[in-house]
Structure formats: C-alpha cells, structure tokens
Coordinates of C-alpha atoms in Angstrom, one line a residue:
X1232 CA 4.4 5.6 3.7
X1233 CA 3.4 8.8 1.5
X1234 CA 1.9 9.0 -1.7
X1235 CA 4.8 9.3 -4.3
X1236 CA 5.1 12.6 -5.8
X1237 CA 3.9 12.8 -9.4
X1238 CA 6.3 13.5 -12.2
X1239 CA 5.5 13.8 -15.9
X1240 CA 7.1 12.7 -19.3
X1241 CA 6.3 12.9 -22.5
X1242 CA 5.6 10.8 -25.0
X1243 CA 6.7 10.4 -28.7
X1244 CA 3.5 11.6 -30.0
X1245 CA 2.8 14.2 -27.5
X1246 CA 1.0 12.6 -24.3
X1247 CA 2.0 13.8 -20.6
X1248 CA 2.2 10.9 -18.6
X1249 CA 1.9 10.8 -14.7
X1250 CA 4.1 8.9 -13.0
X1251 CA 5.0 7.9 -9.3
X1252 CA 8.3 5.5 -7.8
X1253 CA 8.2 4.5 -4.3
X1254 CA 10.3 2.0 -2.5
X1255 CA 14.1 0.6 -3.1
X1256 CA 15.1 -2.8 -4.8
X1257 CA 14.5 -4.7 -7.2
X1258 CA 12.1 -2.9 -10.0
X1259 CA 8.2 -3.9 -10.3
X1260 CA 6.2 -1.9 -12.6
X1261 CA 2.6 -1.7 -11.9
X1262 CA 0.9 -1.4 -15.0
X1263 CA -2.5 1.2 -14.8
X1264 CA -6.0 -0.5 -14.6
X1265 CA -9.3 1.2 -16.9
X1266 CA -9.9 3.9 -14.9
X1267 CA -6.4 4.5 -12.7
X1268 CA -5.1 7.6 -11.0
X1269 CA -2.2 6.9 -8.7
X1270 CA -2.7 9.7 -6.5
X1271 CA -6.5 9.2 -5.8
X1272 CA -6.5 5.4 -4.8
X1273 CA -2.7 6.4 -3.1
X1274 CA -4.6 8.9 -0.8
X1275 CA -8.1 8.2 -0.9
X1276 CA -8.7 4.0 -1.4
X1277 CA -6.8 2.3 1.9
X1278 CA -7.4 -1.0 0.2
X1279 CA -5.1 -0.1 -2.5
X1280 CA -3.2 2.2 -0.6
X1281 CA -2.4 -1.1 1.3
X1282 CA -1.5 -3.0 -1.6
X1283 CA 1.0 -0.6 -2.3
X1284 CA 2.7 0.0 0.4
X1285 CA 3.4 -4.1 0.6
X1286 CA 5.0 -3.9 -2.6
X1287 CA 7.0 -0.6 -2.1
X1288 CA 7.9 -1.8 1.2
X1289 CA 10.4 -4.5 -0.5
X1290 CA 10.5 -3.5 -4.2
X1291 CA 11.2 -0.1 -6.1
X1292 CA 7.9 0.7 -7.6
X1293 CA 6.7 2.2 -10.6
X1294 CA 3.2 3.5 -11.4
X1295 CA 1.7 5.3 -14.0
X1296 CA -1.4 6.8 -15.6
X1297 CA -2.2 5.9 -18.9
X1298 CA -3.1 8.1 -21.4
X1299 CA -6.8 9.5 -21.4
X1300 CA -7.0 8.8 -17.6
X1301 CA -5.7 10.1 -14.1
X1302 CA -3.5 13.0 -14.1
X1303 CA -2.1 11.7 -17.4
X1304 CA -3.4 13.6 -21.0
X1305 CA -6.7 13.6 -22.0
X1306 CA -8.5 13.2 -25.4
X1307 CA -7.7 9.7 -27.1
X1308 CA -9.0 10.6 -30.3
X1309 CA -10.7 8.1 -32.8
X1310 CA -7.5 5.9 -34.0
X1311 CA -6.1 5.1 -31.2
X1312 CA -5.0 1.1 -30.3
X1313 CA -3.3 -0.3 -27.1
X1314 CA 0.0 -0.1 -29.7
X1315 CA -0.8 3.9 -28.6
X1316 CA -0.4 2.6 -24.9
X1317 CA 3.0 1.1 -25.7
X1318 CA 4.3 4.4 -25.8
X1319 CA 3.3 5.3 -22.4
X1320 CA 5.1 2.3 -20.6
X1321 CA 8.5 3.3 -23.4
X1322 CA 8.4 6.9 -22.2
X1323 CA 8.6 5.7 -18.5
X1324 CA 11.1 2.8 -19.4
X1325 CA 13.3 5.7 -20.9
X1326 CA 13.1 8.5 -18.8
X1327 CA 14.1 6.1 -15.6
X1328 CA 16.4 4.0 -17.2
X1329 CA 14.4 1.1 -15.9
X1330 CA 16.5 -1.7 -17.2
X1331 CA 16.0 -5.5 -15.6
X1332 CA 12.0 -5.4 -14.1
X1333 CA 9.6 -7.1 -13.2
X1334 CA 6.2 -6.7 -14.8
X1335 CA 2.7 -6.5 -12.5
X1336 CA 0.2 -6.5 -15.6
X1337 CA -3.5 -6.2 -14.8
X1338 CA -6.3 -6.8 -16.7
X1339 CA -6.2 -5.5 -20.2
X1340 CA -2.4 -4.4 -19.1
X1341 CA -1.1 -7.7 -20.3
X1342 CA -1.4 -6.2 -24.0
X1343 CA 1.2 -4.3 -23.1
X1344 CA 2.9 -6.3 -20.8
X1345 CA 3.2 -9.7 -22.8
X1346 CA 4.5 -8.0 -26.0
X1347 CA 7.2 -6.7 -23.8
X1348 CA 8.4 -9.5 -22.0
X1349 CA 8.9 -11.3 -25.2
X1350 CA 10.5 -8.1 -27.0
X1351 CA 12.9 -8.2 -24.3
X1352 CA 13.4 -10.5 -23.0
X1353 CA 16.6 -10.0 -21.4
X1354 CA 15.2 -7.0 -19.0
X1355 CA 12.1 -9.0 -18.0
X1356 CA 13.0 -11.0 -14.7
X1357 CA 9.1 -12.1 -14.0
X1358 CA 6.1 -11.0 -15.1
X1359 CA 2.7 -11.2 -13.4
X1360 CA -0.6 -11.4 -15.2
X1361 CA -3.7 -10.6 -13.0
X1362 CA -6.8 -11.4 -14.2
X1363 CA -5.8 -10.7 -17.2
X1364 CA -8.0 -9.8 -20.5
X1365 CA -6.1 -11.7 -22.5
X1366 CA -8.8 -13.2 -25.3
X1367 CA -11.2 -10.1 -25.3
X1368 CA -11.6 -10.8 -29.1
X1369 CA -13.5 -14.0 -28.2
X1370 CA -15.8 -12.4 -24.9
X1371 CA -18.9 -12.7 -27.2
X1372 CA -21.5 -10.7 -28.9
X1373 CA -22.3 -8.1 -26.2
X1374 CA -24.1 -4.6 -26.3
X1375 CA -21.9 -2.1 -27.5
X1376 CA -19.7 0.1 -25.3
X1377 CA -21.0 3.1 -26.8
X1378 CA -24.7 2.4 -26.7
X1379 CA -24.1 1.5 -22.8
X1380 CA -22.5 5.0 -22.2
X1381 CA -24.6 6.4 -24.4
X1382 CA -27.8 5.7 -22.8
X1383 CA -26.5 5.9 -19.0
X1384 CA -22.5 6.8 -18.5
X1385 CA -23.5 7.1 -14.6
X1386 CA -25.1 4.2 -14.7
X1387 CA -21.8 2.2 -16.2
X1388 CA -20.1 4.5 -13.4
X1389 CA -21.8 2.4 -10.8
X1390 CA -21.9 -1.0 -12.6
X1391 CA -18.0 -0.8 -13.0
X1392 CA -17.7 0.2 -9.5
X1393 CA -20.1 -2.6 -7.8
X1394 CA -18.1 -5.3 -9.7
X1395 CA -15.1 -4.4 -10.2
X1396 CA -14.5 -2.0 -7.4
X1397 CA -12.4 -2.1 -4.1
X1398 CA -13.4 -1.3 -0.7
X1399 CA -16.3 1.7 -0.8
X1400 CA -18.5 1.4 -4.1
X1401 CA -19.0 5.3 -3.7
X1402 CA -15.4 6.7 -3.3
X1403 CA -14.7 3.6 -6.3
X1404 CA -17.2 6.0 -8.6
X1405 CA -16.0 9.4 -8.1
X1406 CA -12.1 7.9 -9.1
X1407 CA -14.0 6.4 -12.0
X1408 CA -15.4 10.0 -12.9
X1409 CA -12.2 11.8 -12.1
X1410 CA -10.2 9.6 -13.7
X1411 CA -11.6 9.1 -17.2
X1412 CA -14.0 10.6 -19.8
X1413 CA -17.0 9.0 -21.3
X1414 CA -15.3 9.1 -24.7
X1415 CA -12.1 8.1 -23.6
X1416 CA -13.6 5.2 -21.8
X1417 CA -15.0 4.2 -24.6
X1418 CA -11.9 4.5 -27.2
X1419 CA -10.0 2.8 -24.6
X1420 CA -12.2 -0.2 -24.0
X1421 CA -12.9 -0.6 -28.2
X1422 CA -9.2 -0.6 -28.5
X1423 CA -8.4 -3.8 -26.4
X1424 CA -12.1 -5.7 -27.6
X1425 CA -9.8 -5.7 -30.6
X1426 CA -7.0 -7.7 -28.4
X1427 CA -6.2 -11.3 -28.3
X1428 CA -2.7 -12.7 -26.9
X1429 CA -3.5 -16.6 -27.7
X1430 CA -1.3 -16.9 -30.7
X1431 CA 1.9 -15.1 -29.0
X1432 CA 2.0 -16.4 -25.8
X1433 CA 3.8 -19.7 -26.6
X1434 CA 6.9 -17.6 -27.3
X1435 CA 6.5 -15.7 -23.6
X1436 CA 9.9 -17.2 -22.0
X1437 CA 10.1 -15.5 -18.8
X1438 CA 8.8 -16.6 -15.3
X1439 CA 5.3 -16.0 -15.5
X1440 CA 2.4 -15.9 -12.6
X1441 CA -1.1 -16.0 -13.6
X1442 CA -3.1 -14.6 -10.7
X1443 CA -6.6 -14.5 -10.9
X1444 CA -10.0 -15.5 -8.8
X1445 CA -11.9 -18.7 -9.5
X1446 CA -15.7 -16.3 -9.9
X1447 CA -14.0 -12.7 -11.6
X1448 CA -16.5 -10.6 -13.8
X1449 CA -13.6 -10.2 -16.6
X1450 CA -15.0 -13.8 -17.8
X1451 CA -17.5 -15.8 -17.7
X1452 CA -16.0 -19.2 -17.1
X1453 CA -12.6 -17.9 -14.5
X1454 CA -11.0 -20.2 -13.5
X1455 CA -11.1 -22.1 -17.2
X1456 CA -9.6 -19.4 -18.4
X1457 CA -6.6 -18.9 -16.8
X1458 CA -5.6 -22.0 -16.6
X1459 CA -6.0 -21.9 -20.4
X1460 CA -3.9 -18.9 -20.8
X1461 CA -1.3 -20.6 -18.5
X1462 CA -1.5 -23.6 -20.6
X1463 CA -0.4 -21.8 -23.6
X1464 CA 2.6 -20.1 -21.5
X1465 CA 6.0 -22.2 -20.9
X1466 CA 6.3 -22.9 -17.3
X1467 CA 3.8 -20.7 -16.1
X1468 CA 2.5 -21.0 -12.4
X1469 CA -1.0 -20.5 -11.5
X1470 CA -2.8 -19.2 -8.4
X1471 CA -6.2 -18.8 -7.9
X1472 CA -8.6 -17.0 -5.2
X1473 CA -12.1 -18.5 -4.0
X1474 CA -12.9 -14.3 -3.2
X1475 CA -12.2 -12.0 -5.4
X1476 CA -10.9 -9.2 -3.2
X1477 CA -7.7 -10.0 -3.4
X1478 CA -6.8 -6.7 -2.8
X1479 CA -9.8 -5.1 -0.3
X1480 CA -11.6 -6.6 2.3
X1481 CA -8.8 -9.5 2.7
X1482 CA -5.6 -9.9 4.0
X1483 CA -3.0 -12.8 5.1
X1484 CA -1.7 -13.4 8.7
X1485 CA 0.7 -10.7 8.1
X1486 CA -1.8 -7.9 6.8
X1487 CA -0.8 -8.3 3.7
X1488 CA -3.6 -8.4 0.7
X1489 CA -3.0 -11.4 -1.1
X1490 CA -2.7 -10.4 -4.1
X1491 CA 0.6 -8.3 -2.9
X1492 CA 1.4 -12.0 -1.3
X1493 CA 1.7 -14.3 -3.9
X1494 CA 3.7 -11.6 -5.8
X1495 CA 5.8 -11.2 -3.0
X1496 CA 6.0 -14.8 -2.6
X1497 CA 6.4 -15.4 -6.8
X1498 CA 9.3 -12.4 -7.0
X1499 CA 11.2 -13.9 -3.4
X1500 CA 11.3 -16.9 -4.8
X1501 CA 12.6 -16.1 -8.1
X1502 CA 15.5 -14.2 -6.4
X1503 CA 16.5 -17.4 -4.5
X1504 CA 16.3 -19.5 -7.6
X1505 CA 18.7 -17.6 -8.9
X1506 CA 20.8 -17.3 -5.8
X1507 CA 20.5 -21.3 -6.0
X1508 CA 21.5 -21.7 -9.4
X1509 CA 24.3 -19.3 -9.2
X1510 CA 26.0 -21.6 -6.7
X1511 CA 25.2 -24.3 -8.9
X1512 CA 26.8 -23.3 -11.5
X1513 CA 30.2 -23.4 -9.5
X1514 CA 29.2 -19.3 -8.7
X1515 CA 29.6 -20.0 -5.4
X1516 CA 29.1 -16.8 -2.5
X1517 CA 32.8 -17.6 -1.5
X1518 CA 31.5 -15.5 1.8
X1519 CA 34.4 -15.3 4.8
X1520 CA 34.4 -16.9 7.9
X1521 CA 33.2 -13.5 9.4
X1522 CA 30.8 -13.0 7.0
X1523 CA 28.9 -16.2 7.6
X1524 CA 28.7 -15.6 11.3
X1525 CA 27.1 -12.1 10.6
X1526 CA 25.2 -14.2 8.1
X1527 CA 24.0 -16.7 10.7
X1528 CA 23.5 -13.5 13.3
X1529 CA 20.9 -12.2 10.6
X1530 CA 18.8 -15.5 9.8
X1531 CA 18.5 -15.7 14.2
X1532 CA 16.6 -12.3 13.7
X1533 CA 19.2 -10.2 15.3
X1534 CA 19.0 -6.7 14.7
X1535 CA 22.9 -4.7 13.2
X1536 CA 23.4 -3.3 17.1
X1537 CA 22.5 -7.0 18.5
X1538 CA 25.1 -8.2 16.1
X1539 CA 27.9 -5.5 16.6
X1540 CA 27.2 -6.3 20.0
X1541 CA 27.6 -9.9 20.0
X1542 CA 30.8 -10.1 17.6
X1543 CA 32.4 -7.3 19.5
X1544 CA 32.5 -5.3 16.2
X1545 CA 31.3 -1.8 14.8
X1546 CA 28.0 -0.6 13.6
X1547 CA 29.3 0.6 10.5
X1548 CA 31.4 -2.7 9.8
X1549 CA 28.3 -5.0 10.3
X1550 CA 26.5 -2.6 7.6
X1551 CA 30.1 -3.2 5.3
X1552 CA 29.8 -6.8 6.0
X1553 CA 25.7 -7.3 5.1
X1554 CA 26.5 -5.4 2.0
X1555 CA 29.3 -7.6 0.7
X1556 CA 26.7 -10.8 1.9
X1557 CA 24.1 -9.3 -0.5
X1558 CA 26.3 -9.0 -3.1
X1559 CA 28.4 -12.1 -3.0
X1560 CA 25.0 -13.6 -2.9
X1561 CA 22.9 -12.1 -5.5
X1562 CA 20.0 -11.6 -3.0
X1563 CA 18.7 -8.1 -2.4
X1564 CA 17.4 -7.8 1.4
X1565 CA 18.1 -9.2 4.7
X1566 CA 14.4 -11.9 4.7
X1567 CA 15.9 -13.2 1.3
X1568 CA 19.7 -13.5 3.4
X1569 CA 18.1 -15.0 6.3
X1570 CA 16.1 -17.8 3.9
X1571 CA 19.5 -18.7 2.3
X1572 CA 21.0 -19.1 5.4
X1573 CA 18.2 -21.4 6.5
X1574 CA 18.4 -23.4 3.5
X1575 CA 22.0 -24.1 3.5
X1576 CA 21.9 -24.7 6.9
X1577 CA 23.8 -22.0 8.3

C-alpha cells in the first residue's frame, strides 16, 4: 500500500495542516504523536508503516500533522495551548465531512480526543486512548523542558528516540529533527504539562479502550495508571502489554502489530454489538432465502466466483446480493458477515 498523498487545509487562525486518507470503511482518525510526519514514518519507519497499513487495510484512515511539526506550519508562538490543537483536528473534521468516527488518540492526543468524544458524542462510535498522558499536571517536579533543550536539544533528540522510539533509534532521530523545532518542541510539550483529564472523564460515554504497556516511560507507575484512568471512565476496557513495542519489533500470528490488533479486535467487535443489538431490538436483517445461502457461501471462505459458481448465478449478482447482506446487516466487510453468520449459526 502507498503512502497517502498529502493534502493541506487551513485553519481558523491561519495554520496549513498536512493531512493523508488511506483505506475504505468505517472512519478511524489517527491522532499525531510529539514529533509526527505522516510521510516520513509512511516511507521511511516499516514498523509504522506496518501499523498502518493494518488499519487502512479495513478502515478509512485519517492522519494528520499537527501544527509546529511534519509538513504541517511551523512557529507556535508563546500562547499557544492544546485548545490551539483543537483547531487542527476541526479543520480536518470539516474539510472531509468526517461525520460518525472512531478516535485512535495517542499520548498527549487524548487532550484532544477526550474533549471530543464527549462534545459529540453522537459522531464518536469508539475511541481509543494509547498510553495516554492523561494526568501530565500531576507527573512531578521535573527539570524543565527548556533547560533540557537548552543545554543539549540533540541530546533530548536521542533520549526521546531510545525510549520512545520504534524500530531503528537513528532513522527515529532524524524524523524527530525533521519533524519539529527546538522551540516548538518545547511550546508544545509546556502546553499539555498544563493538561489534566481526571475531572472530565466521568462524563466520557462512548466505548472506550485504554491501551497501554504495563513498563511505558510516559509514567512512572504504568500499569496503575491506566487502570486508574479506566476507572474513572464508564465501561471502559483495558488491555495491557508486558513489551512495549506494540507497534515495532512485535507482531501477532497474523503479522499484525498488536497495537493495530486489539484495535482491530475493539472496532470489530463494536460493529457486531451493534449488528447484535439491532436484531434485538426487533431490527431484524430480514435477509432472503438467497441471500442467506450467499451468506453461508461467504462464512465457508468462498471467494464471489466460487459462489457464482456454486449457485449457478452471475458475478455481478453475487456482488448485488453481498451489498444488500452488508446493508440489511449493519456490518461493513465480508470477516464481520462471515462472524455473524457463525454466530447465528448459519
């Protein structure tokens, strides 16, 4: 899968963002990390070029630079706060038309993630928090940003990249350099020290995974602190990760990173839910006798041609009759078909 051509909008107070879509489906929006530019770790970071290409392989995905890093605007200036950031993700929101989404929110993303969901609640399907920096108001009395960069911006290069990098430490520092500015860095990381979600996050009522690893650097005490944040949440799921390359250097049976996994796993399963409850609610798929043998035809791993072959039928009218399964259904792919046939025992 290629790299997804950068596009540009504007903010409301001036800022070009870059922004990338890949993929078909359902909507996940990958929110940027400190440092992100889509295009380097896209071409140049097969770790998270991998990541990527799981999600966009079943979802429609959106990415973005912030502003002051990537291929987005530069020069944060002195007043700037994460409610600055909040204009980034709106100008994106509006110049796709996003609508219904689902939220991928890490690190100090969930600042603008979490006021989001709960703002709207009625476009936010799921959201995911990954080791998120939701408390940084209450990290302790550390040295300041500024005197770090200050006395050694290549040395915080390499300390950022060694533990919090993915795959090769060097190629991790030159995105780090490319991507951001010492000053912007710095602005940007003041900003969300400011940050702390605790009091708001009873009110977040939307399916929520916290994803995190039980040893992260973003705190001191892991995996206490997600499962605090997820205690504060309504119905929030956990998962946690011995290793914290849940992106590089790790991958499930099916190549998959496992980060892209449980999301995978946490989004799936949200779509059946609501397949589930649909019926439920006397909703029912009302799918015709034809339908439901294409339907079975599909959960036996049969190919379209396998199944136009074996009901005697057209290519084309297999296609018409998966469609009107999808829809009748509420599901959105053929794996999500083939589980609800599975389940109902069809």
């Amino acid at each position: 899968m290629d790299a997804p051509p950068v596009q540009y909008v504007k903010t409301s107070d001036g800022f070009d963002i870059a922004y990338g879509v890949s993929g078909a489906g359902r909507t996940a929006v990958l929110f940027p990390v400190g440092a992100n530019n889509l295009q380097f770790m896209w071409q140049q970071q097969p770790a998270y070029r991998a990541f990527f290409e799981a999600l966009a392989g079943r979802y429609r995905l959106v990415q973005y630079d912030g502003r002051g890093q990537g291929l987005s605007s530069r020069g944060l200036g002195p007043d700037h706060t994460v409610e600055d950031r909040r204009l980034d993700f709106a100008a994106v929101v509006e110049r796709l038309n996003l609508g219904r989404v689902c939220l991928i929110a890490p690190n100090e993303a969930c600042h603008i993630a979490v006021p989001y969901a709960i703002e709207h609640r009625e476009l936010v399907d799921a959201l995911v928090l990954w080791n998120p920096g939701w408390n940084q108001s209450e990290r302790g009395t550390l040295l300041p940003v500024e005197e770090l960069v200050r006395r050694s911006w290549e040395l915080m290069v390499r300390t950022r990249a060694e533990n919090f990098g993915v795959g090769d430490i060097e190629i991790e520092a030159r995105r780090i350099r490319e991507s951001v500015t010492p000053e912007d860095f710095v602005t940007h990381v003041n900003a969300h020290l400011k940050c702390n979600l605790r009091p708001v996050l009873p009110s977040l009522d939307v399916p929520t995974l916290v994803l995190g690893t039980r040893n992260s650097p973003v705190a001191p005490t892991s995996e206490t602190n997600w499962r605090s944040l997820a205690g504060l949440i309504p119905n929030a799921r956990v998962v946690l990760f011995d290793d914290g390359r849940m992106i590089g250097g790790l991958t499930t049976e099916s190549g998959v990173p496992p980060a892209a996994a449980a999301m995978i796993d946490f989004f799936d399963g949200l779509a059946l839910r609501e397949a589930d409850a649909a019926d439920t609610q006397g909703q029912a798929s009302n799918l015709s006798p034809r339908e439901i043998e294409v339907l079975r035809l599909v959960a036996a791993g049969k190919t379209n041609q396998q199944i136009a072959s074996d009901l005697v039928i057209s290519l084309n009218t297999v296609q018409r009759h998966i469609g009107n399964i999808l829809a009748k259904t509420g599901l959105e792919n053929r794996t999500q078909a083939a589980a609800y046939a599975h389940r109902r025992g069809l």
